[in-house]
mmCIF file of C-alpha atoms in Angstrom:
data_model
loop_
_atom_site.group_PDB
_atom_site.id
_atom_site.type_symbol
_atom_site.label_atom_id
_atom_site.label_comp_id
_atom_site.label_asym_id
_atom_site.label_seq_id
_atom_site.Cartn_x
_atom_site.Cartn_y
_atom_site.Cartn_z
ATOM 1 C CA LYS A 689 0.000 0.000 0.000
ATOM 2 C CA ILE A 690 1.114 3.555 -0.672
ATOM 3 C CA LEU A 691 -0.010 6.334 1.644
ATOM 4 C CA ALA A 692 -2.015 8.989 -0.222
ATOM 5 C CA GLY A 693 -1.350 12.565 0.830
ATOM 6 C CA GLU A 694 -4.207 14.362 2.569
ATOM 7 C CA LEU A 695 -3.709 17.047 -0.041
ATOM 8 C CA MET A 696 -5.660 14.851 -2.447
ATOM 9 C CA ARG A 697 -8.776 15.437 -0.373
ATOM 10 C CA GLY A 698 -7.901 19.054 0.368
ATOM 11 C CA VAL A 699 -7.792 20.130 -3.269
ATOM 12 C CA GLY A 700 -11.254 18.709 -3.936
ATOM 13 C CA GLY A 701 -10.995 14.931 -4.035
ATOM 14 C CA ILE A 702 -14.414 13.285 -3.682
ATOM 15 C CA LEU A 703 -14.803 10.006 -1.785
ATOM 16 C CA MET A 704 -17.438 7.569 -3.017
ATOM 17 C CA ASN A 705 -18.454 4.079 -1.898
ATOM 18 C CA HIS A 706 -19.368 1.001 -3.955
ATOM 19 C CA GLU A 707 -22.830 2.445 -4.521
ATOM 20 C CA GLY A 708 -21.394 5.601 -6.033
ATOM 21 C CA GLU A 709 -22.459 7.666 -3.035
ATOM 22 C CA ARG A 710 -20.529 10.119 -0.891
ATOM 23 C CA PHE A 711 -20.424 9.193 2.788
ATOM 24 C CA CYS A 712 -18.434 11.859 4.649
ATOM 25 C CA ASN A 713 -16.922 15.321 4.762
ATOM 26 C CA GLU A 714 -13.761 14.744 2.767
ATOM 27 C CA LEU A 715 -11.988 17.484 4.735
ATOM 28 C CA GLY A 716 -12.412 15.702 8.066
ATOM 29 C CA THR A 717 -9.505 14.190 9.988
ATOM 30 C CA ARG A 718 -8.093 10.834 8.963
ATOM 31 C CA ALA A 719 -9.631 9.241 12.055
ATOM 32 C CA TYR A 720 -13.051 10.622 11.097
ATOM 33 C CA VAL A 721 -12.823 9.517 7.463
ATOM 34 C CA VAL A 722 -11.631 6.020 8.408
ATOM 35 C CA ASP A 723 -14.479 5.738 10.917
ATOM 36 C CA LYS A 724 -16.941 6.587 8.134
ATOM 37 C CA MET A 725 -15.274 4.021 5.888
ATOM 38 C CA PHE A 726 -15.394 1.265 8.500
ATOM 39 C CA GLY A 727 -18.979 2.290 9.282
ATOM 40 C CA HIS A 728 -20.081 0.569 6.068
ATOM 41 C CA ASP A 729 -19.556 -2.698 7.985
ATOM 42 C CA PRO A 730 -22.689 -3.452 10.116
ATOM 43 C CA GLN A 731 -20.697 -4.938 12.998
ATOM 44 C CA TYR A 732 -18.366 -1.968 13.192
ATOM 45 C CA ALA A 733 -21.294 0.444 12.958
ATOM 46 C CA LYS A 734 -22.719 -1.141 16.127
ATOM 47 C CA THR A 735 -19.579 -1.833 18.147
ATOM 48 C CA LYS A 736 -17.003 0.623 16.787
ATOM 49 C CA THR A 737 -14.627 -2.349 16.813
ATOM 50 C CA TRP A 738 -13.158 -3.690 13.592
ATOM 51 C CA ASN A 739 -13.178 -7.449 13.057
ATOM 52 C CA VAL A 740 -9.716 -8.301 11.713
ATOM 53 C CA ASP A 741 -11.229 -11.217 9.775
ATOM 54 C CA SER A 742 -13.524 -8.895 7.810
ATOM 55 C CA GLU A 743 -12.635 -7.865 4.279
ATOM 56 C CA ILE A 744 -10.983 -4.451 4.194
ATOM 57 C CA PRO A 745 -13.339 -2.063 2.348
ATOM 58 C CA THR A 746 -12.239 -0.049 -0.668
ATOM 59 C CA PHE A 747 -13.542 3.265 -1.969
ATOM 60 C CA SER A 748 -13.073 5.567 -4.935
ATOM 61 C CA LEU A 749 -11.168 8.840 -4.823
ATOM 62 C CA VAL A 750 -12.300 11.074 -7.684
ATOM 63 C CA LEU A 751 -10.691 14.383 -8.664
ATOM 64 C CA SER A 752 -11.826 16.804 -11.332
ATOM 65 C CA ALA A 753 -9.273 18.379 -13.667
ATOM 66 C CA SER A 754 -9.249 21.590 -11.615
ATOM 67 C CA ALA A 755 -8.759 19.641 -8.373
ATOM 68 C CA ALA A 756 -5.887 17.697 -9.930
ATOM 69 C CA GLU A 757 -4.154 20.962 -10.876
ATOM 70 C CA GLY A 758 -3.989 21.833 -7.190
ATOM 71 C CA ALA A 759 -1.940 18.711 -6.486
ATOM 72 C CA GLN A 760 -0.170 18.301 -9.817
ATOM 73 C CA LYS A 761 3.054 16.796 -8.464
ATOM 74 C CA HIS A 762 1.142 14.228 -6.438
ATOM 75 C CA VAL A 763 -1.186 13.423 -9.315
ATOM 76 C CA ASP A 764 1.715 12.968 -11.744
ATOM 77 C CA HIS A 765 3.474 10.709 -9.246
ATOM 78 C CA TYR A 766 0.384 8.547 -8.672
ATOM 79 C CA LEU A 767 -0.279 8.369 -12.409
ATOM 80 C CA ASN A 768 3.289 7.171 -12.981
ATOM 81 C CA LYS A 769 2.846 4.475 -10.361
ATOM 82 C CA GLY A 770 -0.520 3.381 -11.789
ATOM 83 C CA LEU A 771 -2.409 4.398 -8.642
ATOM 84 C CA LEU A 772 -4.521 7.015 -10.419
ATOM 85 C CA THR A 773 -6.214 6.725 -13.806
ATOM 86 C CA ARG A 774 -7.097 9.595 -16.131
ATOM 87 C CA ILE A 775 -10.710 9.246 -17.226
ATOM 88 C CA ASP A 776 -12.426 11.377 -19.876
ATOM 89 C CA GLY A 777 -16.069 12.088 -19.181
ATOM 90 C CA LEU A 778 -18.843 10.870 -16.901
ATOM 91 C CA ASP A 779 -19.677 7.721 -18.853
ATOM 92 C CA ALA A 780 -16.086 6.481 -18.673
ATOM 93 C CA LEU A 781 -15.944 7.277 -14.951
ATOM 94 C CA ALA A 782 -19.094 5.241 -14.293
ATOM 95 C CA ASN A 783 -17.657 2.390 -16.346
ATOM 96 C CA TRP A 784 -14.423 2.522 -14.327
ATOM 97 C CA MET A 785 -16.458 2.401 -11.105
ATOM 98 C CA LYS A 786 -18.625 -0.427 -12.542
ATOM 99 C CA LEU A 787 -21.783 1.526 -11.742
ATOM 100 C CA PRO A 788 -24.734 2.869 -13.743
ATOM 101 C CA VAL A 789 -24.056 6.286 -15.236
ATOM 102 C CA ALA A 790 -27.240 7.673 -13.662
ATOM 103 C CA LYS A 791 -26.027 6.734 -10.159
ATOM 104 C CA VAL A 792 -22.646 8.441 -10.470
ATOM 105 C CA LYS A 793 -24.190 11.443 -12.186
ATOM 106 C CA ALA A 794 -26.735 11.892 -9.391
ATOM 107 C CA SER A 795 -23.993 11.964 -6.757
ATOM 108 C CA LEU A 796 -21.879 14.484 -8.662
ATOM 109 C CA LEU A 797 -24.854 16.736 -9.398
ATOM 110 C CA GLU A 798 -25.771 16.706 -5.717
ATOM 111 C CA TYR A 799 -22.177 17.634 -4.885
ATOM 112 C CA GLN A 800 -22.378 20.569 -7.308
ATOM 113 C CA ARG A 801 -25.613 21.745 -5.681
ATOM 114 C CA ASP A 802 -24.095 21.444 -2.197
ATOM 115 C CA ALA A 803 -21.072 23.461 -3.328
ATOM 116 C CA LYS A 804 -23.370 26.171 -4.647
ATOM 117 C CA LYS A 805 -25.283 26.241 -1.330
ATOM 118 C CA GLY A 806 -22.018 26.238 0.613
ATOM 119 C CA LYS A 807 -22.783 23.256 2.835
ATOM 120 C CA ASP A 808 -23.545 19.542 2.536
ATOM 121 C CA ALA A 809 -25.167 16.881 4.730
ATOM 122 C CA TRP A 810 -21.865 16.158 6.542
ATOM 123 C CA GLY A 811 -21.116 19.778 7.385
ATOM 124 C CA LYS A 812 -18.611 20.410 4.624
ATOM 125 C CA VAL A 813 -18.414 24.149 3.878
ATOM 126 C CA THR A 814 -15.289 24.405 1.709
ATOM 127 C CA PHE A 815 -15.570 23.077 -1.837
ATOM 128 C CA ASN A 816 -12.426 23.179 -3.960
ATOM 129 C CA GLY A 817 -12.064 21.707 -7.433
ATOM 130 C CA VAL A 818 -15.781 21.114 -7.998
ATOM 131 C CA PRO A 819 -16.389 19.235 -11.289
ATOM 132 C CA GLN A 820 -17.508 21.473 -14.125
ATOM 133 C CA LYS A 821 -21.183 21.754 -15.028
ATOM 134 C CA ASP A 822 -20.852 19.622 -18.170
ATOM 135 C CA LEU A 823 -19.796 16.308 -16.638
ATOM 136 C CA SER A 824 -19.571 14.665 -20.051
ATOM 137 C CA SER A 825 -16.531 16.761 -20.937
ATOM 138 C CA GLU A 826 -14.889 16.763 -17.503
ATOM 139 C CA VAL A 827 -11.520 15.053 -17.123
ATOM 140 C CA PHE A 828 -11.424 12.938 -13.981
ATOM 141 C CA TYR A 829 -8.540 11.339 -12.107
ATOM 142 C CA ALA A 830 -9.663 8.359 -10.049
ATOM 143 C CA GLY A 831 -8.101 5.682 -7.869
ATOM 144 C CA LYS A 832 -9.017 3.053 -5.304
ATOM 145 C CA ILE A 833 -8.286 3.796 -1.655
ATOM 146 C CA THR A 834 -8.589 1.870 1.602
ATOM 147 C CA PRO A 835 -7.965 2.572 5.307
ATOM 148 C CA VAL A 836 -4.399 1.878 6.397
ATOM 149 C CA LEU A 837 -2.519 1.995 9.695
ATOM 150 C CA HIS A 838 0.512 4.185 9.114
ATOM 151 C CA TYR A 839 1.233 5.868 12.431
ATOM 152 C CA CYS A 840 0.911 4.903 16.100
ATOM 153 C CA MET A 841 -0.333 7.651 18.429
ATOM 154 C CA GLY A 842 0.747 5.777 21.576
ATOM 155 C CA GLY A 843 4.202 5.109 22.973
ATOM 156 C CA LEU A 844 6.686 6.062 25.675
ATOM 157 C CA THR A 845 5.946 9.088 27.822
ATOM 158 C CA ILE A 846 8.586 11.797 27.419
ATOM 159 C CA ASP A 847 9.104 15.296 28.754
ATOM 160 C CA LYS A 848 9.911 18.428 26.761
ATOM 161 C CA ASP A 849 13.601 17.469 26.717
ATOM 162 C CA GLY A 850 13.025 13.988 25.295
ATOM 163 C CA ASN A 851 13.678 12.163 28.582
ATOM 164 C CA VAL A 852 11.639 8.968 28.969
ATOM 165 C CA LEU A 853 9.447 8.968 32.093
ATOM 166 C CA ASN A 854 8.434 6.006 34.226
ATOM 167 C CA GLU A 855 4.948 5.244 35.565
ATOM 168 C CA ASN A 856 5.417 7.897 38.256
ATOM 169 C CA ASN A 857 6.389 10.514 35.652
ATOM 170 C CA GLU A 858 9.979 10.430 36.877
ATOM 171 C CA ILE A 859 12.917 10.687 34.483
ATOM 172 C CA ILE A 860 14.639 7.386 33.699
ATOM 173 C CA PRO A 861 18.344 8.347 33.682
ATOM 174 C CA GLY A 862 20.116 7.820 30.367
ATOM 175 C CA LEU A 863 16.976 6.876 28.413
ATOM 176 C CA HIS A 864 15.808 9.236 25.685
ATOM 177 C CA ALA A 865 13.204 8.959 22.927
ATOM 178 C CA ALA A 866 12.251 10.813 19.762
ATOM 179 C CA GLY A 867 9.807 10.098 16.979
ATOM 180 C CA GLU A 868 6.956 7.618 16.743
ATOM 181 C CA VAL A 869 8.255 5.558 19.682
ATOM 182 C CA SER A 870 7.025 8.353 21.966
ATOM 183 C CA GLY A 871 3.335 8.944 22.630
ATOM 184 C CA GLY A 872 1.057 11.819 23.547
ATOM 185 C CA VAL A 873 3.050 14.478 21.712
ATOM 186 C CA HIS A 874 0.230 15.212 19.252
ATOM 187 C CA GLY A 875 -2.732 14.862 21.584
ATOM 188 C CA ASP A 876 -5.724 12.962 20.250
ATOM 189 C CA ASN A 877 -5.007 13.347 16.520
ATOM 190 C CA ARG A 878 -1.891 14.583 14.813
ATOM 191 C CA LEU A 879 -1.722 16.951 11.861
ATOM 192 C CA GLY A 880 -0.342 15.671 8.562
ATOM 193 C CA GLY A 881 3.428 16.073 8.277
ATOM 194 C CA ASN A 882 3.958 16.521 12.000
ATOM 195 C CA SER A 883 5.403 13.038 12.439
ATOM 196 C CA LEU A 884 8.539 14.148 10.559
ATOM 197 C CA LEU A 885 8.564 17.444 12.449
ATOM 198 C CA GLU A 886 8.394 15.493 15.712
ATOM 199 C CA CYS A 887 11.457 13.456 14.723
ATOM 200 C CA THR A 888 13.367 16.605 13.790
ATOM 201 C CA VAL A 889 12.458 18.631 16.888
ATOM 202 C CA PHE A 890 12.919 15.969 19.559
ATOM 203 C CA GLY A 891 15.748 14.302 17.657
ATOM 204 C CA THR A 892 17.632 17.609 17.711
ATOM 205 C CA ILE A 893 16.893 18.195 21.405
ATOM 206 C CA VAL A 894 18.031 14.707 22.374
ATOM 207 C CA GLY A 895 21.006 14.778 20.039
ATOM 208 C CA ARG A 896 22.352 17.956 21.606
ATOM 209 C CA LYS A 897 22.252 16.396 25.074
ATOM 210 C CA ILE A 898 24.084 13.179 24.301
ATOM 211 C CA PRO A 899 27.896 13.411 24.263
ATOM 212 C CA ILE A 900 29.249 12.172 20.957
ATOM 213 C CA ARG A 901 32.930 11.754 20.190
ATOM 214 C CA PRO A 902 33.831 14.200 17.383
ATOM 215 C CA ARG A 903 35.075 12.733 14.137
ATOM 216 C CA ASN A 904 38.742 13.223 13.330
ATOM 217 C CA SER A 905 39.068 15.932 10.728
ATOM 218 C CA ILE A 906 40.842 14.922 7.554
ATOM 219 C CA GLN A 907 42.802 17.573 5.723
ATOM 220 C CA SER A 908 44.640 17.446 2.474
ATOM 221 C CA ASN A 909 48.445 17.412 2.520
ATOM 222 C CA ASN A 910 48.427 20.901 1.042
ATOM 223 C CA LEU A 911 46.380 22.287 3.909
ATOM 224 C CA GLN A 912 48.444 20.453 6.520
ATOM 225 C CA GLN A 913 51.596 21.940 5.069
ATOM 226 C CA GLY A 914 49.989 25.369 4.883
ATOM 227 C CA GLY A 915 50.531 25.865 1.181
ATOM 228 C CA GLY A 916 48.500 25.685 -2.014
ATOM 229 C CA ALA A 917 44.758 25.387 -2.572
ATOM 230 C CA ALA A 918 42.657 22.342 -1.820
ATOM 231 C CA ASP A 919 42.520 19.733 -4.537
ATOM 232 C CA LYS A 920 39.824 20.329 -7.130
ATOM 233 C CA PRO A 921 37.087 17.703 -7.278
ATOM 234 C CA ALA A 922 37.679 15.065 -9.933
ATOM 235 C CA GLU A 923 35.765 15.529 -13.176
ATOM 236 C CA LEU A 924 32.783 13.222 -13.565
ATOM 237 C CA ARG A 925 33.091 10.661 -16.325
ATOM 238 C CA ASN A 926 30.430 10.180 -18.967
ATOM 239 C CA ILE A 927 28.015 7.284 -18.551
ATOM 240 C CA SER A 928 26.115 6.048 -21.595
ATOM 241 C CA THR A 929 22.601 4.625 -21.762
ATOM 242 C CA ASP A 930 24.030 1.124 -22.315
ATOM 243 C CA GLU A 931 26.220 1.338 -19.210
ATOM 244 C CA LEU A 932 23.392 2.778 -17.104
ATOM 245 C CA GLN A 933 21.055 -0.041 -18.142
ATOM 246 C CA GLN A 934 23.499 -2.662 -16.876
ATOM 247 C CA HIS A 935 22.934 -1.493 -13.280
ATOM 248 C CA ASN A 936 19.234 -2.299 -13.071
ATOM 249 C CA THR A 937 18.636 -4.281 -9.870
ATOM 250 C CA GLY A 938 18.202 -3.528 -6.191
ATOM 251 C CA ASP A 939 21.678 -4.925 -5.545
ATOM 252 C CA ASP A 940 23.223 -2.775 -8.270
ATOM 253 C CA CYS A 941 21.074 0.303 -8.668
ATOM 254 C CA TRP A 942 22.129 3.293 -10.758
ATOM 255 C CA VAL A 943 19.629 6.031 -11.599
ATOM 256 C CA SER A 944 20.023 9.121 -13.759
ATOM 257 C CA ILE A 945 18.440 12.284 -12.327
ATOM 258 C CA HIS A 946 18.753 15.732 -13.885
ATOM 259 C CA GLY A 947 21.620 14.628 -16.112
ATOM 260 C CA LEU A 948 23.720 13.046 -13.362
ATOM 261 C CA VAL A 949 24.035 9.364 -12.479
ATOM 262 C CA TYR A 950 23.768 8.235 -8.851
ATOM 263 C CA ASP A 951 24.600 4.844 -7.367
ATOM 264 C CA LEU A 952 21.661 4.387 -4.975
ATOM 265 C CA THR A 953 22.375 0.747 -4.126
ATOM 266 C CA ASP A 954 23.110 1.421 -0.455
ATOM 267 C CA PHE A 955 20.124 3.772 -0.135
ATOM 268 C CA VAL A 956 17.463 1.492 -1.622
ATOM 269 C CA ASP A 957 16.407 -0.141 1.654
ATOM 270 C CA GLU A 958 16.592 3.170 3.545
ATOM 271 C CA HIS A 959 14.241 5.055 1.226
ATOM 272 C CA PRO A 960 11.322 6.276 3.414
ATOM 273 C CA ALA A 961 8.747 5.518 0.703
ATOM 274 C CA GLY A 962 10.042 1.969 0.269
ATOM 275 C CA PRO A 963 12.636 0.370 -2.029
ATOM 276 C CA GLU A 964 10.244 -0.170 -4.948
ATOM 277 C CA SER A 965 10.123 3.541 -5.780
ATOM 278 C CA ILE A 966 13.844 3.388 -6.519
ATOM 279 C CA THR A 967 14.336 -0.126 -7.872
ATOM 280 C CA GLU A 968 11.688 0.382 -10.561
ATOM 281 C CA LEU A 969 13.898 3.197 -11.890
ATOM 282 C CA ALA A 970 17.136 1.188 -11.695
ATOM 283 C CA GLY A 971 19.132 1.493 -14.897
ATOM 284 C CA LYS A 972 16.891 4.293 -16.185
ATOM 285 C CA ASP A 973 16.494 8.057 -16.332
ATOM 286 C CA GLY A 974 14.250 8.755 -13.337
ATOM 287 C CA THR A 975 14.151 12.555 -13.631
ATOM 288 C CA GLU A 976 10.425 12.816 -14.354
ATOM 289 C CA GLU A 977 9.399 10.517 -11.497
ATOM 290 C CA PHE A 978 11.858 12.206 -9.121
ATOM 291 C CA GLN A 979 10.766 15.779 -9.758
ATOM 292 C CA ALA A 980 7.108 14.825 -9.412
ATOM 293 C CA VAL A 981 7.788 14.284 -5.704
ATOM 294 C CA HIS A 982 11.098 15.904 -4.704
ATOM 295 C CA GLY A 983 12.946 19.159 -5.052
ATOM 296 C CA GLU A 984 16.397 19.021 -6.643
ATOM 297 C CA ASN A 985 18.109 20.145 -3.423
ATOM 298 C CA ILE A 986 17.374 16.773 -1.806
ATOM 299 C CA LEU A 987 20.208 15.364 -3.938
ATOM 300 C CA GLU A 988 22.780 17.475 -2.096
ATOM 301 C CA ASP A 989 23.358 14.528 0.260
ATOM 302 C CA PHE A 990 24.308 12.232 -2.620
ATOM 303 C CA ASP A 991 27.472 12.303 -4.720
ATOM 304 C CA PRO A 992 26.979 11.596 -8.441
ATOM 305 C CA ILE A 993 29.263 9.016 -10.021
ATOM 306 C CA GLY A 994 29.025 10.349 -13.552
ATOM 307 C CA THR A 995 27.296 12.493 -16.151
ATOM 308 C CA PHE A 996 24.518 10.832 -18.135
ATOM 309 C CA VAL A 997 25.128 10.953 -21.875
ATOM 310 C CA PRO A 998 22.146 9.282 -23.552
ATOM 311 C CA VAL A 999 23.614 7.445 -26.534
#
């Protein structure tokens, strides 16, 4: 599973069930939306407890062309990975959803009316990227989504300095925590993106407290002797398409990005989004896929091994 950014709902993504009906305020919290999703199961609706043996429900995420423009990088990335499909017109959308055209049309027309009124049955009052009036000529981007556990709100109790506390809220000497292992930092429901911010903030606080032996500095002979300038970096060699294509596995993974070739073999398993995002580009020019998600400055931590010369 690949986690879909909340931005997809924020720009105007519409959530629809297997009947082609909306079932929630798409701008609600993740906990709220998942509750509405699970609520399609009769047992969960009664007990608010999910039966792990039940089939995980799936739903449709539908964006209009104007909504997709508001999340273009995300949309391009999901299109490249086959998670979103471009669909021209209402009839094709209904066919993709395997529903009667009249059913899907009724839901979208009701959404348009709610947007015009400024409020819907679930209390939604902000309507971005509403499909155009002529649904037959609208361009839709649609994909299947499902609830997924991707973050744990519970964990170790820490104080503002990252010290782990015991059951009596007393500091446990020498034990520190930062990131998802700690609990309670975000209250009842965290905001999107704050999990990384949590790691950065508390990781920095904890890191500054822990004594770390400094690395020995390495200087060039010229600098040690006090004369001459530092050596110039070696010129990058040219790497052809044929050579690049030979390094096309997870154990030997070269990728060309913005005209430079990087050996990402050692980084594959560390990639936060999973190794597949890199290995599927092994031996190829991955510039388009890369820039759909990242800024070029993220490559500053990686040293290129050559210049890509497509021949």
